[in-house]
mmCIF file of C-alpha atoms in Angstrom:
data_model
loop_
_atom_site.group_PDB
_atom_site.id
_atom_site.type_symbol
_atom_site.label_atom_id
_atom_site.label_comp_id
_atom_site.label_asym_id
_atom_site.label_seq_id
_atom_site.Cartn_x
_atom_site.Cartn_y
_atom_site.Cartn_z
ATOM 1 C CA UNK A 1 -4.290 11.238 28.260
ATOM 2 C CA UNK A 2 -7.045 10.911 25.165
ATOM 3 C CA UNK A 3 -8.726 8.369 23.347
ATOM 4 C CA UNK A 4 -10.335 7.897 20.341
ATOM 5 C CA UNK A 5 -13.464 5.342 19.196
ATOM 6 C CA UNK A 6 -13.864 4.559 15.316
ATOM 7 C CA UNK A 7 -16.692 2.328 14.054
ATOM 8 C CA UNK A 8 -16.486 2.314 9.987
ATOM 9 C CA UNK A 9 -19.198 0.466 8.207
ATOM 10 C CA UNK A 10 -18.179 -0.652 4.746
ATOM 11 C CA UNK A 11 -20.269 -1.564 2.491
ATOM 12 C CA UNK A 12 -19.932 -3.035 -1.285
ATOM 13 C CA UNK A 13 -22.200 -3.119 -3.970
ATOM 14 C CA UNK A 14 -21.872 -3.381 -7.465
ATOM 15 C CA UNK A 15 -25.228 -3.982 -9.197
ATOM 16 C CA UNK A 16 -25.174 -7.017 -11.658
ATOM 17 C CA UNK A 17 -22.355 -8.172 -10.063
ATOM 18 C CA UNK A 18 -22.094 -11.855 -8.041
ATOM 19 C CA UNK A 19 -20.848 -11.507 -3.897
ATOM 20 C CA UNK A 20 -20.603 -7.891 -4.217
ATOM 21 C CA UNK A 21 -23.796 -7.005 -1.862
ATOM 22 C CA UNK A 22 -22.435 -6.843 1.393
ATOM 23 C CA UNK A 23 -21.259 -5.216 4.595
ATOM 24 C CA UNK A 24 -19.458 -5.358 7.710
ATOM 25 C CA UNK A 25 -18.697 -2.741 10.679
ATOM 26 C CA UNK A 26 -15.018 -2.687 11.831
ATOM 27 C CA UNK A 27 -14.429 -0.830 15.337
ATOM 28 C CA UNK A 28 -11.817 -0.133 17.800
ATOM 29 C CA UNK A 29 -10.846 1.929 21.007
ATOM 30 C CA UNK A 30 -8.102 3.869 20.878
ATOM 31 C CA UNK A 31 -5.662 4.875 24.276
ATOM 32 C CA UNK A 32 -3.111 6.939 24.241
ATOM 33 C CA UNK A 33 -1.121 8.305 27.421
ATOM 34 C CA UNK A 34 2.270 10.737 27.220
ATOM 35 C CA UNK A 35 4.374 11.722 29.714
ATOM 36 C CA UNK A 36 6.665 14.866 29.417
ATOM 37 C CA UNK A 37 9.320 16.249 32.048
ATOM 38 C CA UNK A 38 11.393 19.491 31.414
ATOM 39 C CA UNK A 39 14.747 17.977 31.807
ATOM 40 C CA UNK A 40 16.084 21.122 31.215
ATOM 41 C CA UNK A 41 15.039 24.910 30.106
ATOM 42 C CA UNK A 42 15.914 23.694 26.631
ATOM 43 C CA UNK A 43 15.580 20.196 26.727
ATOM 44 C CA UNK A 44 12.058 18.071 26.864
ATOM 45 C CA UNK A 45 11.683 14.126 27.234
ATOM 46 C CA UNK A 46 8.908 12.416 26.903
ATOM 47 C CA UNK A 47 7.662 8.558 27.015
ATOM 48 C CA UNK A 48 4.447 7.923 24.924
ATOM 49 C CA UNK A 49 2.207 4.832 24.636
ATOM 50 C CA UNK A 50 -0.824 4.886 21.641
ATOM 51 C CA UNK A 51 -2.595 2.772 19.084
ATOM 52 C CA UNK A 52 -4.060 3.496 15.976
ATOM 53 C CA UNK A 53 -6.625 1.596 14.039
ATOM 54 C CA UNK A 54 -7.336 0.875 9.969
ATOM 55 C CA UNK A 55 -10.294 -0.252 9.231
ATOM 56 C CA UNK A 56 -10.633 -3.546 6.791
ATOM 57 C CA UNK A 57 -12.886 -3.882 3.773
ATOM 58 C CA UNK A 58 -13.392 -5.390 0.532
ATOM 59 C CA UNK A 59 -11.319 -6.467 -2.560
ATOM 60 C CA UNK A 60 -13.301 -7.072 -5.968
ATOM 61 C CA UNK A 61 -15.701 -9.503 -5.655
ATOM 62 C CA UNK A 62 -14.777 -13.036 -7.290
ATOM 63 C CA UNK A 63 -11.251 -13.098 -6.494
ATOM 64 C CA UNK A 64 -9.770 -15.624 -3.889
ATOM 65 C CA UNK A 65 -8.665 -13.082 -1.495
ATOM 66 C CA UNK A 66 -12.215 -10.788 -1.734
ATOM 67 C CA UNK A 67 -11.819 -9.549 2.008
ATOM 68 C CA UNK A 68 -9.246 -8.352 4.376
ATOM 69 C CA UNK A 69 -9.480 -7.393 8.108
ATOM 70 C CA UNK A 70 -8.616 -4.187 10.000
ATOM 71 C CA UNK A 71 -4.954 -3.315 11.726
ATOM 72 C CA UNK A 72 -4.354 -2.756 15.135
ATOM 73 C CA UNK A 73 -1.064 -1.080 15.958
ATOM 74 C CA UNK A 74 0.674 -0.347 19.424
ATOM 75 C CA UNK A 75 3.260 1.712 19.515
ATOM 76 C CA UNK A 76 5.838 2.427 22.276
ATOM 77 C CA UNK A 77 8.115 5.362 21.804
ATOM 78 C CA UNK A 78 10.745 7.134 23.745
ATOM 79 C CA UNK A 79 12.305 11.143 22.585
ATOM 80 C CA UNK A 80 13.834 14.075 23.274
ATOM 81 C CA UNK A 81 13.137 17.718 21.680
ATOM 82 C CA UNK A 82 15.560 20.132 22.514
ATOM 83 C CA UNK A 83 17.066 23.760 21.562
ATOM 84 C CA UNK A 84 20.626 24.921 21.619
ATOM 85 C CA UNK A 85 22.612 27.877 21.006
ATOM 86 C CA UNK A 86 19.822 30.461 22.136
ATOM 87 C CA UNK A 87 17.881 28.650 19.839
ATOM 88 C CA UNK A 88 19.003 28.809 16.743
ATOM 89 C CA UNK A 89 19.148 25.545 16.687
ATOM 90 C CA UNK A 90 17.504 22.240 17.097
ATOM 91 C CA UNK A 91 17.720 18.816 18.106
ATOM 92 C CA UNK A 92 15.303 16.174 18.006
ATOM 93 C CA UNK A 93 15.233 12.476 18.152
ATOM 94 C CA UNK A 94 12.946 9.740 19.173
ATOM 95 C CA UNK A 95 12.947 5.666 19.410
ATOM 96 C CA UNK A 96 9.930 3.588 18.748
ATOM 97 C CA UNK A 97 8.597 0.290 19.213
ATOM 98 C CA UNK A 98 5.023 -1.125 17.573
ATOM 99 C CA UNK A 99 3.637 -4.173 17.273
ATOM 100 C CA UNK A 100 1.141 -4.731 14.281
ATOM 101 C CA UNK A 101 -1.893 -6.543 14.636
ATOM 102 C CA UNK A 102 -3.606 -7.766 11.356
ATOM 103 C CA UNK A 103 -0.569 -5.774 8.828
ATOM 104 C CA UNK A 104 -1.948 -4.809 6.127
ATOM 105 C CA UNK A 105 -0.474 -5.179 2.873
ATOM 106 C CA UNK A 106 -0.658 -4.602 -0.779
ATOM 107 C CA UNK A 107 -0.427 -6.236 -3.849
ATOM 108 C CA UNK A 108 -1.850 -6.616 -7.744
ATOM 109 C CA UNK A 109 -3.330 -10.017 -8.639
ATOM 110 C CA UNK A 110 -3.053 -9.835 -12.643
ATOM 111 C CA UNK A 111 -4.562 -13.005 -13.191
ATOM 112 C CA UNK A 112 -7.561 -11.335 -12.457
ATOM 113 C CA UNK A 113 -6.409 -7.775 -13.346
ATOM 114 C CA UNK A 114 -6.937 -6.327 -9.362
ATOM 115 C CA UNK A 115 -5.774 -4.631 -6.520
ATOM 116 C CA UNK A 116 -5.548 -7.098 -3.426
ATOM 117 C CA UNK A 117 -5.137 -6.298 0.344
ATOM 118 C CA UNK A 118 -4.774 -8.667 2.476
ATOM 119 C CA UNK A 119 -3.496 -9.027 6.035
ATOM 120 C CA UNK A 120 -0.487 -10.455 8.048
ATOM 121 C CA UNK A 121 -0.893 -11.799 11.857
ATOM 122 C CA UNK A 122 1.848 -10.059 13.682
ATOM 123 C CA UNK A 123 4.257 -7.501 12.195
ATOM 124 C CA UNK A 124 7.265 -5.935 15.208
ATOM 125 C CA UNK A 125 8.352 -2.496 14.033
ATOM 126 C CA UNK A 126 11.291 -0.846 15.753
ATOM 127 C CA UNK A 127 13.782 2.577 15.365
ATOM 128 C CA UNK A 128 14.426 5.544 15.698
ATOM 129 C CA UNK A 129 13.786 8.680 14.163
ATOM 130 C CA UNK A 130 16.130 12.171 14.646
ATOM 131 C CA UNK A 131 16.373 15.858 12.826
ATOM 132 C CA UNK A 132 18.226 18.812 13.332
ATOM 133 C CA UNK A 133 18.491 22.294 12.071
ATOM 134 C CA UNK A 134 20.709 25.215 12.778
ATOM 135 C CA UNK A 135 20.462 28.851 11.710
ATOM 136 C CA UNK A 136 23.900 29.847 10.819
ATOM 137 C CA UNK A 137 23.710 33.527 10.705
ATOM 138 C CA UNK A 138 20.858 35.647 9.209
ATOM 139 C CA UNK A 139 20.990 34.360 5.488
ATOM 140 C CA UNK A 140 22.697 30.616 6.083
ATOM 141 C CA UNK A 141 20.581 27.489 7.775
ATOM 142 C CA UNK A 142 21.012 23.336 7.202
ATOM 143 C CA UNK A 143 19.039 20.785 7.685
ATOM 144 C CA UNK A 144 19.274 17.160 8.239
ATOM 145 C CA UNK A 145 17.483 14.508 9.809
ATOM 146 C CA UNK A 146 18.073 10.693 9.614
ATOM 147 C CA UNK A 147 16.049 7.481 10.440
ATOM 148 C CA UNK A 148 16.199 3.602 11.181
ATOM 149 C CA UNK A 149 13.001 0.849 10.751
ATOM 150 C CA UNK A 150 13.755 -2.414 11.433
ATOM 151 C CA UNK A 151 10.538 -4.973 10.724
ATOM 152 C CA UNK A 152 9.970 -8.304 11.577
ATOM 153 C CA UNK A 153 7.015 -10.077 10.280
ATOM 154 C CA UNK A 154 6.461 -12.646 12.757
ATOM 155 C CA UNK A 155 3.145 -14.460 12.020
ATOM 156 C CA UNK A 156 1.160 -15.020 8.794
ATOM 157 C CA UNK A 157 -1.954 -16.330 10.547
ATOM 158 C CA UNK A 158 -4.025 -16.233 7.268
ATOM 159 C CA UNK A 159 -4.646 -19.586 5.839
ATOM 160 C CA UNK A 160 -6.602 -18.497 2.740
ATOM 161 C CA UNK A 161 -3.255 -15.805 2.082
ATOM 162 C CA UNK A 162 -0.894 -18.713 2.576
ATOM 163 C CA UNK A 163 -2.380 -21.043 -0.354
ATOM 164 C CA UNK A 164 -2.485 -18.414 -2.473
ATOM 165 C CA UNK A 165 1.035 -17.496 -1.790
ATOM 166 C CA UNK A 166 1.679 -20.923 -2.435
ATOM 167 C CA UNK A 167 -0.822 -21.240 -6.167
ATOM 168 C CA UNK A 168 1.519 -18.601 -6.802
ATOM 169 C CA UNK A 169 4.661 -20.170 -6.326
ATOM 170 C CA UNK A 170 5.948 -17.790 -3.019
ATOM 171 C CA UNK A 171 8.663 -19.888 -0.605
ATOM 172 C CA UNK A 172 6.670 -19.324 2.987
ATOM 173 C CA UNK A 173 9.499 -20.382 4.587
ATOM 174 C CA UNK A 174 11.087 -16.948 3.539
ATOM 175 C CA UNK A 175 8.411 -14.744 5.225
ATOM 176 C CA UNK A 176 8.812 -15.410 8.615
ATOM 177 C CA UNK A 177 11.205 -13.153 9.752
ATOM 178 C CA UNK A 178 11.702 -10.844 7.141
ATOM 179 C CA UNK A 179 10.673 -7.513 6.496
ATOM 180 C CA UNK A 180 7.482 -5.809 6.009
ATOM 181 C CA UNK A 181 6.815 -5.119 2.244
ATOM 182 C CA UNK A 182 7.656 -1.778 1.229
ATOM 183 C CA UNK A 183 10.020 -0.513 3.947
ATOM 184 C CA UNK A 184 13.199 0.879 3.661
ATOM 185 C CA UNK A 185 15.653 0.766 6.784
ATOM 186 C CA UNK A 186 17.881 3.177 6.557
ATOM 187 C CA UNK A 187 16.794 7.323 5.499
ATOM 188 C CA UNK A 188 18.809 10.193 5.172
ATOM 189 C CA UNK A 189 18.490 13.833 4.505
ATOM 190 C CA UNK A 190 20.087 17.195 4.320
ATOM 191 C CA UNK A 191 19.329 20.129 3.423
ATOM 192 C CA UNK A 192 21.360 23.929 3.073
ATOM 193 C CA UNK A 193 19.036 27.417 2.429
ATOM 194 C CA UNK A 194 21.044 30.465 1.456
ATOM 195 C CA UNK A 195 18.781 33.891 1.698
ATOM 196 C CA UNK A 196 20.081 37.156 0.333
ATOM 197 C CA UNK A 197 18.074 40.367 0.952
ATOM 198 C CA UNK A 198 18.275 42.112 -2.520
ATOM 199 C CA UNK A 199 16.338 45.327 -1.384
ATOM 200 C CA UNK A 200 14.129 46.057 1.372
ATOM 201 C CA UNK A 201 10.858 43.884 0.240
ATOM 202 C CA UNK A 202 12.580 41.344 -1.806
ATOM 203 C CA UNK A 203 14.843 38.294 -1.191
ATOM 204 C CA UNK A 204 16.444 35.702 -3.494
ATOM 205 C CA UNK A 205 16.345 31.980 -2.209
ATOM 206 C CA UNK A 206 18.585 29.972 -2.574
ATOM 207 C CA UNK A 207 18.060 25.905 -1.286
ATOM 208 C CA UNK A 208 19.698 22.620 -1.965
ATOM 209 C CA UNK A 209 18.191 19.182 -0.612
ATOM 210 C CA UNK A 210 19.699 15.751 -0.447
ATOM 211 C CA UNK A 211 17.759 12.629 0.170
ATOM 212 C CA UNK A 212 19.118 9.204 0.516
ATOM 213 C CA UNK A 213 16.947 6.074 0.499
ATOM 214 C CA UNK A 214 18.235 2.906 1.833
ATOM 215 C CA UNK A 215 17.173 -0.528 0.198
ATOM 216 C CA UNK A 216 12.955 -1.209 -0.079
ATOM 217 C CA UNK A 217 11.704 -4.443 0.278
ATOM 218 C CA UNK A 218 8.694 -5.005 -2.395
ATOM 219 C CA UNK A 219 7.193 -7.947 -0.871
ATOM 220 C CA UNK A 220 6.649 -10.122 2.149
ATOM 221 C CA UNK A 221 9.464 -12.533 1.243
ATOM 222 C CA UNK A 222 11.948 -10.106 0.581
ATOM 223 C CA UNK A 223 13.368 -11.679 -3.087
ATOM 224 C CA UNK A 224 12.938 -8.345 -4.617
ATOM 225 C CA UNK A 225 14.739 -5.665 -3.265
ATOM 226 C CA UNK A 226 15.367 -2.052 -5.152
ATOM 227 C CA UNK A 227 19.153 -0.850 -4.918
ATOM 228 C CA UNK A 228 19.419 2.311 -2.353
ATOM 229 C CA UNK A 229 18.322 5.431 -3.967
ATOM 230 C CA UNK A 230 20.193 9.273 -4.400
ATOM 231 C CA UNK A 231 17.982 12.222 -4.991
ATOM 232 C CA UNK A 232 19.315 15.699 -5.386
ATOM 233 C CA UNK A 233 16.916 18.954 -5.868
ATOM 234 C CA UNK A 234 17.668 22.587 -6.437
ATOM 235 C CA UNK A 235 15.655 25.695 -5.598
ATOM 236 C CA UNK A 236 16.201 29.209 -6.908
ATOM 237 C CA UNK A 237 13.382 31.672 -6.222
ATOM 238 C CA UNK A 238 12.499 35.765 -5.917
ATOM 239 C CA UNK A 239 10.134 36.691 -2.747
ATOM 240 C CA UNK A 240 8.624 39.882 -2.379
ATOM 241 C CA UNK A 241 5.711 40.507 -0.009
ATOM 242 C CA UNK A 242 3.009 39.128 -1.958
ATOM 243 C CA UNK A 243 4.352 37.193 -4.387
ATOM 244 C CA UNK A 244 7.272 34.681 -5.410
ATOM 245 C CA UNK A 245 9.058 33.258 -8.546
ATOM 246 C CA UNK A 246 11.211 30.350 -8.345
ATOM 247 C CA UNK A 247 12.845 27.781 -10.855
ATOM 248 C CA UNK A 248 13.764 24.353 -9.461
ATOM 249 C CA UNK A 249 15.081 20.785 -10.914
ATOM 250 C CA UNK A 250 14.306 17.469 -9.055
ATOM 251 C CA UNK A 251 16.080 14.332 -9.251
ATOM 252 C CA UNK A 252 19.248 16.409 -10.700
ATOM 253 C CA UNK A 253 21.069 12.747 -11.257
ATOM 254 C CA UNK A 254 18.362 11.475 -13.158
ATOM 255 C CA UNK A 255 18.096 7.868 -10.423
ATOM 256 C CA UNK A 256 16.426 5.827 -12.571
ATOM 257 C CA UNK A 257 14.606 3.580 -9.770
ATOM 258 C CA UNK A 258 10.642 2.348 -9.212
ATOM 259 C CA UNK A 259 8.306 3.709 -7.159
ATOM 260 C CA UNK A 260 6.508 0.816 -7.135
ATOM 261 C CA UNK A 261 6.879 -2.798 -8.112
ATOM 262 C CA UNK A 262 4.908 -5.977 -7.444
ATOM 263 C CA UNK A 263 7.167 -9.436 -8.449
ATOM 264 C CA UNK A 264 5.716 -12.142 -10.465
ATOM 265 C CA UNK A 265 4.624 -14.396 -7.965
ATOM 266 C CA UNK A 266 2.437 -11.537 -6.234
ATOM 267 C CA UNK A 267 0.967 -10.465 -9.637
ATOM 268 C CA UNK A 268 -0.353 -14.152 -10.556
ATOM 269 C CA UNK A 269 1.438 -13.034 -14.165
ATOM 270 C CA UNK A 270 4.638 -14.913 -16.005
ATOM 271 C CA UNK A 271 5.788 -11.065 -15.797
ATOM 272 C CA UNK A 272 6.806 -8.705 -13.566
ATOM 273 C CA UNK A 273 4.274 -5.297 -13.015
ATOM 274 C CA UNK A 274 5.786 -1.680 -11.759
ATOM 275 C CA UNK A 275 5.797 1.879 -12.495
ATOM 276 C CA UNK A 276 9.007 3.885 -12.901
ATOM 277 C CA UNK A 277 9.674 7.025 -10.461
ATOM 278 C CA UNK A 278 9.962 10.636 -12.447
ATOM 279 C CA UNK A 279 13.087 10.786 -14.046
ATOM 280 C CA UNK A 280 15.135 14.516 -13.937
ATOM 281 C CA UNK A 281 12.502 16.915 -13.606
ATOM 282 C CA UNK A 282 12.604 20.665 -14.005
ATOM 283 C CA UNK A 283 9.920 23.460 -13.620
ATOM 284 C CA UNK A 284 8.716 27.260 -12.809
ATOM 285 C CA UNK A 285 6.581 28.392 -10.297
ATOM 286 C CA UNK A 286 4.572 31.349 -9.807
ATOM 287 C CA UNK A 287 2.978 32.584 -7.026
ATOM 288 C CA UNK A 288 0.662 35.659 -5.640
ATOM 289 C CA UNK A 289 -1.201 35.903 -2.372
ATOM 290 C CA UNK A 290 -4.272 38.094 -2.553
#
């Protein structure tokens, strides 16, 4: 059993600038209650119940959406945690449920060249998360974990947010019931490490990782949506005792994708804004511990 109280003051002030003296207090009380049970010698479930808070604040001053409120979320969730095969493996996997409070979510207003929060009524999260990982023999061990969000936005309940939506030319009829902005559903990884001991002090690494991400919805109406997303990484490196040397390569099949994107109609611009993820990337690292 714990809790946790947070009372935040924010304050804004930008000297010589109109509406930008001022301050508010956000606060919240925090529960949180787990139960565990030893099912077996090697397997633990558990049932948790918690909340978490984020605090609101201030956008610039002058623009129509200058404030946004803080986020409540309560979060149900339901795992297991277990070992296997003397344990040299592992199994873990959990299912969740949260309701959102006051979801808060970004976007760039270009009309007046800024960075806007603002908040939704009532977001419903639910998954599940799970990840294994399974020593092989001395010098072999994989990885892999996958997970599931499903989001529902449920309630706008901000009138100033819905007429600018609507200034900017957003269907609300298409936000109700669709997904939170920038969630993906579906995640998947795996991951292989290959160790050979060249002499007594000194081992080469060897490690492969695979990540797939499913399709991410950029904004509260869910018009824009980036195609799923490959990434493949390589590790090669040289350990000795106090020190390490490794050459690696990220994004091996050069995905050309965005990390981040806001549509038209959320950027109050005749154009589209975003900013490209790293293409192929390859580097050296050197290491010493003193």
């Amino acid at each position: 059993v714990g809790a946790r109280y947070d009372e935040d003051q924010r304050n804004q002030n930008m000297p010589g600038l109109a509406g930008s003296g001022r301050s508010k207090t956000f606060d919240a009380f925090q529960p949180k209650v787990t139960l565990s049970y030893d099912i077996t010698q090697d397997v633990l479930g558990y049932a948790t119940y918690s909340t978490g808070f984020r605090s609101g604040g201030f956008n610039a001053p002058g623009v129509v959406l200058d404030t946004f409120g803080d986020e409540m979320l309560t979060n149900y969730e339901l795992g297991l945690k277990s070992t296997f095969a003397n344990g040299d493996g592992t199994f873990n996997i959990a299912a969740f449920a949260s309701e959102s409070d006051g979801f808060q979510f970004f976007f760039v207003d270009a009309s007046t060249v800024s960075q806007i929060i603002s908040n939704l009524d009532k977001v419903d999260l639910r998954g599940f998360d799970a990840d294994a990982q399974y020593r092989i023999s001395d010098q072999i061990m994989i990885s892999g974990g996958v997970g599931y969000t499903d989001s529902e936005i449920k309630s706008i309940g901000n009138a100033q947010l819905e007429t600018y939506l609507t200034a900017s030319g957003v269907d609300i009829s298409k936000v109700i019931g669709s997904h939170s902005p920038k969630t993906t559903e579906w995640s998947f990884n795996f991951g292989a490490q290959y160790i050979k001991q060249v002499r007594s002090n000194l081992s080469a690494v060897f490690r492969v990782d695979y990540e797939y991400q499913g399709e991410k919805f950029w904004q509260i109406d869910n018009v824009d949506v980036r195609d799923p997303v490959n990434l493949v990484s390589l590790r090669a490196s040289l350990e000795g005792e106090r020190w390490s040397a490794s050459i690696w390569g990220k994004n091996l099949l050069d995905e050309e994708y965005y990390a981040d994107f806001n549509p038209s109609e959320y950027a109050g611009a005749p154009f589209d804004l975003g900013s490209q993820a790293r293409p192929a990337t390859y580097g050296v690292d050197l290491k010493y511990k003193f």
